[in-house]
Short mmCIF file of C-alpha atoms in Angstrom, two decimals:
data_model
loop_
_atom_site.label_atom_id
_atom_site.label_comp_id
_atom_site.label_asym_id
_atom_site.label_seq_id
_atom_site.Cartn_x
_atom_site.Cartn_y
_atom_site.Cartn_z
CA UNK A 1 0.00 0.00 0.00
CA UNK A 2 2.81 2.32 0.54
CA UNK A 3 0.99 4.50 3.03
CA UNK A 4 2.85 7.50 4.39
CA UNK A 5 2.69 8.27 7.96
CA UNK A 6 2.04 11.91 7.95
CA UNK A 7 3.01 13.19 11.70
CA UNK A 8 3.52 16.72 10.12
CA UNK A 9 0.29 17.46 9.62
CA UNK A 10 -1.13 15.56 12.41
CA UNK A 11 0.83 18.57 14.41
CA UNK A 12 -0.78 20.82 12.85
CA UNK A 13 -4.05 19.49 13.66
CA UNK A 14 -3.65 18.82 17.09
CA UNK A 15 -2.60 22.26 17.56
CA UNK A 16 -5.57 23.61 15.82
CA UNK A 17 -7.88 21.18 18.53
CA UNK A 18 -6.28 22.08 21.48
CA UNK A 19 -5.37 25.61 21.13
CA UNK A 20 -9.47 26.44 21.30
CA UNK A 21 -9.51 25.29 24.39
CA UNK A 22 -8.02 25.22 27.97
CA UNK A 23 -6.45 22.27 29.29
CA UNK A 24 -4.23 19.66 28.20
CA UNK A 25 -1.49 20.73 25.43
CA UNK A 26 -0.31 18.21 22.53
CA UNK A 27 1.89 15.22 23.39
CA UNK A 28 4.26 13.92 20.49
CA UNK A 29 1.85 12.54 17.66
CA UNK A 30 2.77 8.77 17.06
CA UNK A 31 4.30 7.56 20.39
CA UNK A 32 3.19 4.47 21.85
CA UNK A 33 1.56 6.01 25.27
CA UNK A 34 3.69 4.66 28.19
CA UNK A 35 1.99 7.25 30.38
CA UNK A 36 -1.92 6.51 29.64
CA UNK A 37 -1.99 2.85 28.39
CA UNK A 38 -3.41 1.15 31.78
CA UNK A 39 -5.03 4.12 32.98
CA UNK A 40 -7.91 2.02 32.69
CA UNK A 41 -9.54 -0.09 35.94
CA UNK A 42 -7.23 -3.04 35.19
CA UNK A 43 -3.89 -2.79 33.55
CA UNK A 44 -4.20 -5.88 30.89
CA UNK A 45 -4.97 -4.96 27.15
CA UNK A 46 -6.67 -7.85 24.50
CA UNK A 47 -4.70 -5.81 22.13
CA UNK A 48 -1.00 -5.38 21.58
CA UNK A 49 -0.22 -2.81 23.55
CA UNK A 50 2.52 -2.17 21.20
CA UNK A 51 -0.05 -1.28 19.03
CA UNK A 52 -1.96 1.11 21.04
CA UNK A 53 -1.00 5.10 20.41
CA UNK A 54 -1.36 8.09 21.83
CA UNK A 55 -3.12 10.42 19.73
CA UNK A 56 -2.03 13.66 21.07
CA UNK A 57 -4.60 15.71 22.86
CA UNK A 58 -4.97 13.59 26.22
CA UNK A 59 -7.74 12.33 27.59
CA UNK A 60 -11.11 14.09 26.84
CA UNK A 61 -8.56 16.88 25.19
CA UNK A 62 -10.88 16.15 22.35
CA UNK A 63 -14.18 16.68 24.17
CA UNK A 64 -17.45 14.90 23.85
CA UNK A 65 -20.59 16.48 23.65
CA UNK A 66 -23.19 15.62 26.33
CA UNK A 67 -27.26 16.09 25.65
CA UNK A 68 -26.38 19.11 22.34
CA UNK A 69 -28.35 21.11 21.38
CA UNK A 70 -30.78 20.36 18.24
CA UNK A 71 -32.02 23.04 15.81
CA UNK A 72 -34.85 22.62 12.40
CA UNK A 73 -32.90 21.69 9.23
CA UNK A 74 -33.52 25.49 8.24
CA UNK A 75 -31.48 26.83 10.86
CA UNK A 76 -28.14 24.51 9.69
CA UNK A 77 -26.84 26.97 7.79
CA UNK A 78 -23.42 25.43 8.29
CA UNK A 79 -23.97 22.33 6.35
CA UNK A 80 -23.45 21.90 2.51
CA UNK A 81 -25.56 19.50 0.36
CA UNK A 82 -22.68 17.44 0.06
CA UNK A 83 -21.74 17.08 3.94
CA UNK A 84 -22.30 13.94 5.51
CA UNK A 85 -24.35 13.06 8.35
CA UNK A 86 -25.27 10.22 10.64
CA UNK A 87 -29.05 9.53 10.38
CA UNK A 88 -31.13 8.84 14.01
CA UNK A 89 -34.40 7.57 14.21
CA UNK A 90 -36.68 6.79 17.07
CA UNK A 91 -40.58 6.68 16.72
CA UNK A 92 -41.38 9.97 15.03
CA UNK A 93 -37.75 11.64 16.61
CA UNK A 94 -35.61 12.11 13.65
CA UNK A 95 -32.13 13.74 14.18
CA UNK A 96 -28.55 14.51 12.03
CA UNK A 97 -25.63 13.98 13.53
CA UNK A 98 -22.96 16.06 10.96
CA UNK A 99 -19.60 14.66 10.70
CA UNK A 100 -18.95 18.65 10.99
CA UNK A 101 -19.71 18.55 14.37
CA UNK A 102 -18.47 14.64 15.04
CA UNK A 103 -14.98 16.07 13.29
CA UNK A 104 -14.23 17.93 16.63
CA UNK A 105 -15.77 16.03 18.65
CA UNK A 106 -15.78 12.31 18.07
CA UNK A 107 -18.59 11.14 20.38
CA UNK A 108 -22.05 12.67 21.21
CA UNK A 109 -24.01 11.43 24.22
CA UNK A 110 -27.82 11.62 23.54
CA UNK A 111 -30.96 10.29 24.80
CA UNK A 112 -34.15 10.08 23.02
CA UNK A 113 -37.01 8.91 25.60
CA UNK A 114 -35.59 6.02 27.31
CA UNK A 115 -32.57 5.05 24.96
CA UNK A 116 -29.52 6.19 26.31
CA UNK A 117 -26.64 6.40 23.45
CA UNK A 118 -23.65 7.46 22.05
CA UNK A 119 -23.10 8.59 18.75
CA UNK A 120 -18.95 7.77 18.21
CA UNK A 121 -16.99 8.73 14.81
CA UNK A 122 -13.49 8.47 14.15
CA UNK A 123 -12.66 10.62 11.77
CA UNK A 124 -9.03 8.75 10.92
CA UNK A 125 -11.15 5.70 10.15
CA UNK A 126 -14.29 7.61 8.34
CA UNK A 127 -16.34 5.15 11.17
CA UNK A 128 -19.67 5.91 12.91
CA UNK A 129 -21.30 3.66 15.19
CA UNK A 130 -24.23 3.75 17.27
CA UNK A 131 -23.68 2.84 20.41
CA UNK A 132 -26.20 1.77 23.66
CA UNK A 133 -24.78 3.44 26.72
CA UNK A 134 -25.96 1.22 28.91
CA UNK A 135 -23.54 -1.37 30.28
CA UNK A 136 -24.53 -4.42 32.43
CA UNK A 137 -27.84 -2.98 33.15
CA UNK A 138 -26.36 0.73 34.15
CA UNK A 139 -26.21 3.84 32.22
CA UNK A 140 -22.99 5.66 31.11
CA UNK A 141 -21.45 8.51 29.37
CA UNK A 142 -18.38 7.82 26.59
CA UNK A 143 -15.55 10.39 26.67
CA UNK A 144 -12.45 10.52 23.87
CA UNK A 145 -9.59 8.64 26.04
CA UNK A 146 -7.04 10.36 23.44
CA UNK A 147 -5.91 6.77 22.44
CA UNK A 148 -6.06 4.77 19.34
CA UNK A 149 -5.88 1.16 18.21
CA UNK A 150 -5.43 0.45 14.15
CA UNK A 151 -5.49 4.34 13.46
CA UNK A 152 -9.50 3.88 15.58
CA UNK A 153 -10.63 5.69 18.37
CA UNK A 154 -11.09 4.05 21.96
CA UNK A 155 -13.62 5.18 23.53
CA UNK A 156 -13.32 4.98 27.65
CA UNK A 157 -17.04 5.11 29.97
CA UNK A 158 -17.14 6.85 32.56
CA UNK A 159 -18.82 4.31 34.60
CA UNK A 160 -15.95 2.48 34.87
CA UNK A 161 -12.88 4.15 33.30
CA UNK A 162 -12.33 1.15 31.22
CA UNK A 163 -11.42 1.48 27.45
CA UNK A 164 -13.11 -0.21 24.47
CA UNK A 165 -12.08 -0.30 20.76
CA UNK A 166 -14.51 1.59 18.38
CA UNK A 167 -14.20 -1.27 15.40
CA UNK A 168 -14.27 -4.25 17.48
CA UNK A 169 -17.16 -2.87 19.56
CA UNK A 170 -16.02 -4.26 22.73
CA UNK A 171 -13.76 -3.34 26.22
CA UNK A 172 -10.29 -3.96 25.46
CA UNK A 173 -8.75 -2.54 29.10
CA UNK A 174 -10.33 -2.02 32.18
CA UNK A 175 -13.36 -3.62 35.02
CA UNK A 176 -15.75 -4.27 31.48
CA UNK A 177 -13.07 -6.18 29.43
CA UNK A 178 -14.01 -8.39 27.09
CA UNK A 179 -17.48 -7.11 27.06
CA UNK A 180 -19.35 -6.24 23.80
CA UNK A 181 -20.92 -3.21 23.55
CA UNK A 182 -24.79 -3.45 21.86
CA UNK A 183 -25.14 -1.17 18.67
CA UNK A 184 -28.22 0.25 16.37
CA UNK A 185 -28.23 1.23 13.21
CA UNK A 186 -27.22 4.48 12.01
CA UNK A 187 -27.95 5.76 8.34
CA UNK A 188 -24.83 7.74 6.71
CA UNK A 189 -25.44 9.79 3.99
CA UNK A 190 -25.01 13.07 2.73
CA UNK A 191 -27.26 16.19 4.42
CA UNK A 192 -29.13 16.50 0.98
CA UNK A 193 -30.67 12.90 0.59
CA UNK A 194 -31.27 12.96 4.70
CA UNK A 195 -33.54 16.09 4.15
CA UNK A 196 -34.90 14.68 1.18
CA UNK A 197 -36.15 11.59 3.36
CA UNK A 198 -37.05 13.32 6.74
CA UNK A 199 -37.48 17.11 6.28
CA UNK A 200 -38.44 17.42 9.60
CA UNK A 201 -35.56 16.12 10.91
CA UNK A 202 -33.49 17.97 13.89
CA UNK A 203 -29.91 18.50 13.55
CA UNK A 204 -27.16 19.08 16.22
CA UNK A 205 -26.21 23.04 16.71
CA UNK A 206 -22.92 24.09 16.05
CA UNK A 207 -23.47 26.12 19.82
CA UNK A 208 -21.88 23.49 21.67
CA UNK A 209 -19.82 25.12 24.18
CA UNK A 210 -16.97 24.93 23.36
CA UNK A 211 -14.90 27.28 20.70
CA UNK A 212 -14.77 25.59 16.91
CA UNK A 213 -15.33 26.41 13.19
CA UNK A 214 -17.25 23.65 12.26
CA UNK A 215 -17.64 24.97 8.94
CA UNK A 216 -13.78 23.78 8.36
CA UNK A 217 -12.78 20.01 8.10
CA UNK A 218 -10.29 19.83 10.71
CA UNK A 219 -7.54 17.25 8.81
CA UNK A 220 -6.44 19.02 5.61
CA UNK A 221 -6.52 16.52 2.51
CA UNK A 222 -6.87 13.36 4.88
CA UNK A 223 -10.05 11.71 3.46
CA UNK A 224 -8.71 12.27 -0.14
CA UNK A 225 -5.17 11.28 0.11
CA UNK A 226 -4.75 7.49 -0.25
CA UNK A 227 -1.29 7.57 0.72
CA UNK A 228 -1.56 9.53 4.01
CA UNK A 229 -2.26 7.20 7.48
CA UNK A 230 -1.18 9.89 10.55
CA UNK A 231 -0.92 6.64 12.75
CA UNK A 232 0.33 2.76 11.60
CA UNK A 233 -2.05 -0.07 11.23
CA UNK A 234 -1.64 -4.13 10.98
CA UNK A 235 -2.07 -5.15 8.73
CA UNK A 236 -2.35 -3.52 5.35
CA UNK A 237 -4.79 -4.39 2.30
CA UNK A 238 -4.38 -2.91 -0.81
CA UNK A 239 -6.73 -4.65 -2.35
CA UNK A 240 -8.73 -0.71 -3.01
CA UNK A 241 -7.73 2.67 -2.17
CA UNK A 242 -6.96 3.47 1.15
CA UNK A 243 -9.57 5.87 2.05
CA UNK A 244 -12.32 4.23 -0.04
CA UNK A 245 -15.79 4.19 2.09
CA UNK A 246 -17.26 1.06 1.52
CA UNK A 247 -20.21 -0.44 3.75
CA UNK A 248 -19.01 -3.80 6.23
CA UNK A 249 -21.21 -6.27 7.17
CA UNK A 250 -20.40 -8.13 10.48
CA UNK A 251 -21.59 -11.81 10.95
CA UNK A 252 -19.80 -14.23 14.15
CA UNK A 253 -16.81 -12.36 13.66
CA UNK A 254 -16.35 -12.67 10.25
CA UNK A 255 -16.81 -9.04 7.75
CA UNK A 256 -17.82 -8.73 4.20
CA UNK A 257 -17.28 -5.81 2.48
CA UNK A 258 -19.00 -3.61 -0.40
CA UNK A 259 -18.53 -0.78 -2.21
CA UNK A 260 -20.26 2.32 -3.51
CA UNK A 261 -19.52 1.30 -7.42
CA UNK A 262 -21.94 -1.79 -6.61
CA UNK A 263 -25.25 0.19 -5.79
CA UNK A 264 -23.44 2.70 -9.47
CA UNK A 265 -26.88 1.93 -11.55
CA UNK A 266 -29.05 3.77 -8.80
CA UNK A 267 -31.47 2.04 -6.12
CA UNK A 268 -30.17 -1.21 -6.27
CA UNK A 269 -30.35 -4.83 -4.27
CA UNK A 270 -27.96 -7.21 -3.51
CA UNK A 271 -28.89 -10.39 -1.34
CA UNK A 272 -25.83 -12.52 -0.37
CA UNK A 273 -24.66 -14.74 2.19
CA UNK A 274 -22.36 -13.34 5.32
CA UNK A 275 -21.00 -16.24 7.41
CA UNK A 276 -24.09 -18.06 6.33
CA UNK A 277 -26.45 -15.44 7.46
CA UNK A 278 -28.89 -14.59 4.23
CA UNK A 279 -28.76 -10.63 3.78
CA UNK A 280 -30.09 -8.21 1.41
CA UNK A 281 -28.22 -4.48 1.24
CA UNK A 282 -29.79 -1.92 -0.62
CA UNK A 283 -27.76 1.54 -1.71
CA UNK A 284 -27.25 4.02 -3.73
CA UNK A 285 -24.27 5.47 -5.39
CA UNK A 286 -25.68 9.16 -6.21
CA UNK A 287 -27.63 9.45 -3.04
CA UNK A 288 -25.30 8.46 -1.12
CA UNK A 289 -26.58 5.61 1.44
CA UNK A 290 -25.90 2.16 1.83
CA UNK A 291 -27.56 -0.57 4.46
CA UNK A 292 -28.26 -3.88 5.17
CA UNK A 293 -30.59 -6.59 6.83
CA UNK A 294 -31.11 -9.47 7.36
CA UNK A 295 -33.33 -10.95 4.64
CA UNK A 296 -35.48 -13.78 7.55
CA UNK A 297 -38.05 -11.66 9.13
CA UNK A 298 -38.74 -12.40 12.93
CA UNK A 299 -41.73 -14.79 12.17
CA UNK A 300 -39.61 -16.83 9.68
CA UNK A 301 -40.77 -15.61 6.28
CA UNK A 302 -38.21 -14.78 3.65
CA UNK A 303 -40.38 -12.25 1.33
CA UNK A 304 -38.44 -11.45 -2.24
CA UNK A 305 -37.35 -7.85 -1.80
CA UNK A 306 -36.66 -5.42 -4.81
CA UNK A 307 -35.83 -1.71 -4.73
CA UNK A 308 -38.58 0.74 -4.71
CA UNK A 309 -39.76 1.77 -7.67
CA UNK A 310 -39.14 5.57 -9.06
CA UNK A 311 -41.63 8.10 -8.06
CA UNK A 312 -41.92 6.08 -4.05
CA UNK A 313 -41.69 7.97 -1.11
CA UNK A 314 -37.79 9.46 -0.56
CA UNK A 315 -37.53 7.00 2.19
CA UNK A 316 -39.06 4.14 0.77
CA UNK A 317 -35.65 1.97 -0.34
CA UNK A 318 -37.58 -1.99 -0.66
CA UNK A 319 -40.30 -3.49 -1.89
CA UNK A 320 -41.25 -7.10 -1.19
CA UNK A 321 -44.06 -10.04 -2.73
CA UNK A 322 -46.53 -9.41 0.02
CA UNK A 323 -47.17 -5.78 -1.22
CA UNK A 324 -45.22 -4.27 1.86
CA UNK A 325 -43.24 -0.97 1.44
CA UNK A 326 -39.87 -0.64 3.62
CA UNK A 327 -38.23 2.44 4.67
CA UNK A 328 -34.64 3.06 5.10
CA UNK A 329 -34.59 2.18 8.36
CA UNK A 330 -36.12 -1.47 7.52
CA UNK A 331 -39.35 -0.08 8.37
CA UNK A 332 -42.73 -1.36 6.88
CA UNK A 333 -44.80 1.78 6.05
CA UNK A 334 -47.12 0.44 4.71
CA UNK A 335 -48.65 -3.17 3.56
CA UNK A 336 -49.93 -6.27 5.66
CA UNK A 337 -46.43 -5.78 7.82
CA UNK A 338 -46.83 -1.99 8.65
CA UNK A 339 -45.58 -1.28 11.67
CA UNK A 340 -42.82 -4.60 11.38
CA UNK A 341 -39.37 -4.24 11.22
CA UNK A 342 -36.45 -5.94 9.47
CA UNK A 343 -33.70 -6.86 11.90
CA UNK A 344 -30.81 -4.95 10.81
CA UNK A 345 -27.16 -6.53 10.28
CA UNK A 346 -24.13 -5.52 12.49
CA UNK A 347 -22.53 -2.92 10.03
CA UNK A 348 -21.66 0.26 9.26
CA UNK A 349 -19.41 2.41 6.66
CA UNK A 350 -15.72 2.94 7.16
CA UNK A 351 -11.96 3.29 5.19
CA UNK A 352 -11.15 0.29 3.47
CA UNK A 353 -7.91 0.15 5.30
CA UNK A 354 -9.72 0.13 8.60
CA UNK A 355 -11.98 -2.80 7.63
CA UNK A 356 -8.88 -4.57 6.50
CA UNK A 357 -7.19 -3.85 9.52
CA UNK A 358 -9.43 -5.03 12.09
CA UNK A 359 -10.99 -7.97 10.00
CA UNK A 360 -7.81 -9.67 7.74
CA UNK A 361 -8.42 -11.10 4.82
CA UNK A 362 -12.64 -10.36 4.89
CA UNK A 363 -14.17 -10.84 2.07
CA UNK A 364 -14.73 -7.94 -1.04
CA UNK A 365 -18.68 -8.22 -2.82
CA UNK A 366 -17.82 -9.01 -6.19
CA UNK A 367 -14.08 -10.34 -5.98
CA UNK A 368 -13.16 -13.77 -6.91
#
């Protein structure tokens, strides 16, 4: 792959974090962390420690947000068509969580009636992930522990100071090791095709608190430069471009990938096998969006799904045999199922080199 570790600029950006606020300055980009590695409860790592590097700002030197505040889509001013976004949805509460925002900050903590969760993005990795924040039947917060595994961020709770790997969604130090955290599906997509779906959505304010232009992507040419990587990662697959986004698909342990250029011909539907789980995953290139469920519904039925037709509803994605219409979400609007869901896979969109990195040798839709 030939991937440049670019410590230069990472300066420069950790510099531009830190200097808005008070507290902890930068520590030398790209050194293993002798001083915060076992900071957690309990000293033992499930990872190399070797492999395990301080980022630079400290802990919660990047800071996450707690409860932000939400404004209409009208007031976003701040956000281009083009931006990207991590979709929420509970009942009728629809809210955008901008990478913008998730750039500085790398983890909100929200709660939407009784569902306490985190919202984490690493923006070296291009991966968000909804997260529960409940652990072993108690609620916590997430804060930025200022580490990173593979180039990913680790996330520590503040129930328990113990620190858990964003990509292999579980506690890799600390009281909580070894345990997995439970995730829900986010929808990532660009702030046009999000409003186009759910115009009413709400959308996190750029007044956070804390001093940032969130109008200005924080990591120069990072997400276009294949041959930049701030941090090392093992080990390396150049099967496609570094910092290609392509959708994973997590089954047992084992991750299939695919890629934009699959879902090129518009509103389109794959169904495949994932560790012998039958899925279907339904994208599209232009608007942006790609997800994934599995294709057995709770009762047992395996309807024949096809995309939505042109002229459906903007969040209408799959139609099935029975007449049922399915929303992006896996949500039957309407049919004999309304009201159903489809049980969504473990996935989400990332780097290719981070999906190579924390699953070797996983398998590429549409590669012999």
């Amino acid at each position: 792959m030939n991937t440049m570790i670019n410590s230069g600029l990472f300066i420069s950006i950790i510099l531009l974090i830190c200097g808005c606020d008070q507290g902890q300055g930068p520590v030398g980009p790209g050194n293993r962390n002798s001083g915060n590695v076992g900071s957690g409860s309990g000293g033992a790592w499930t990872v190399p420690v070797d492999q395990v590097f301080d980022g630079g700002p400290g802990k919660d030197g990047i800071p996450a947000l707690e409860d932000p505040e939400l404004i209409d889509a009208l007031q976003a001013d701040y956000l281009n068509d083009e931006d990207l976004v991590l979709g929420y949805k509970n009942g009728e509460t629809v809210i955008a969580y901008p990478h913008a925002i998730l750039d500085w900050h790398e983890i909100i903590n929200d709660k939407v009636d009784f569902h306490a969760f985190a919202v984490t993005y690493c923006p070296l990795t291009g991966t968000g992930i909804g997260w529960s924040r409940e652990v072993e039947g108690q609620e916590t917060t997430f804060g930025v522990s200022g580490l990173l595994y593979n180039s990913n961020l680790i996330p520590y709770d503040r129930l328990s100071d113990s620190n858990w790997s964003q990509m292999r969604l579980e506690s890799i130090n600390g009281t909580f090791k070894g345990k997995s955290v439970s995730t829900f599906q986010l929808v990532e997509t660009t702030w046009q095709t999000w409003q186009e779906m759910f115009p009413d959505t709400k959308v996190v304010s750029t007044q956070t608190g804390h001093s940032r232009n969130y109008e200005n992507y924080p990591y120069g040419d990072y997400k276009t430069n294949h041959n930049n990587l701030i941090f090392p990662v093992s080990p390396e697959d150049d099967r496609l471009p570094t910092k290609e986004r392509v959708h994973g698909i997590i089954v047992k342990g084992e991750a299939k990938a695919y890629r934009f250029e699959d879902f090129a011909e518009g509103l389109t539907v794959i169904e495949d096998v994932v560790n012998e789980q039958e899925i279907i995953v339904v994208g599209d290139k232009e608007k942006n969006f790609i997800m994934s469920f599995r294709k057995k519904l709770l009762d047992g039925t395996i309807p024949e799904f096809q995309a939505a037709p042109e002229g459906s509803p903007a969040r209408v994605v799959l139609i099935d045999n029975e007449g049922n219409n399915w929303s992006i979400f896996g949500e039957a609007l309407s049919g004999p199922r309304q009201g159903e869901k489809l049980v969504p896979t473990k996935s989400f969109i990332g780097f290719w080199f981070s999906w190579g990195a924390f699953y070797p040798g996983l398998k590429l839709f549409g590669a012999n």
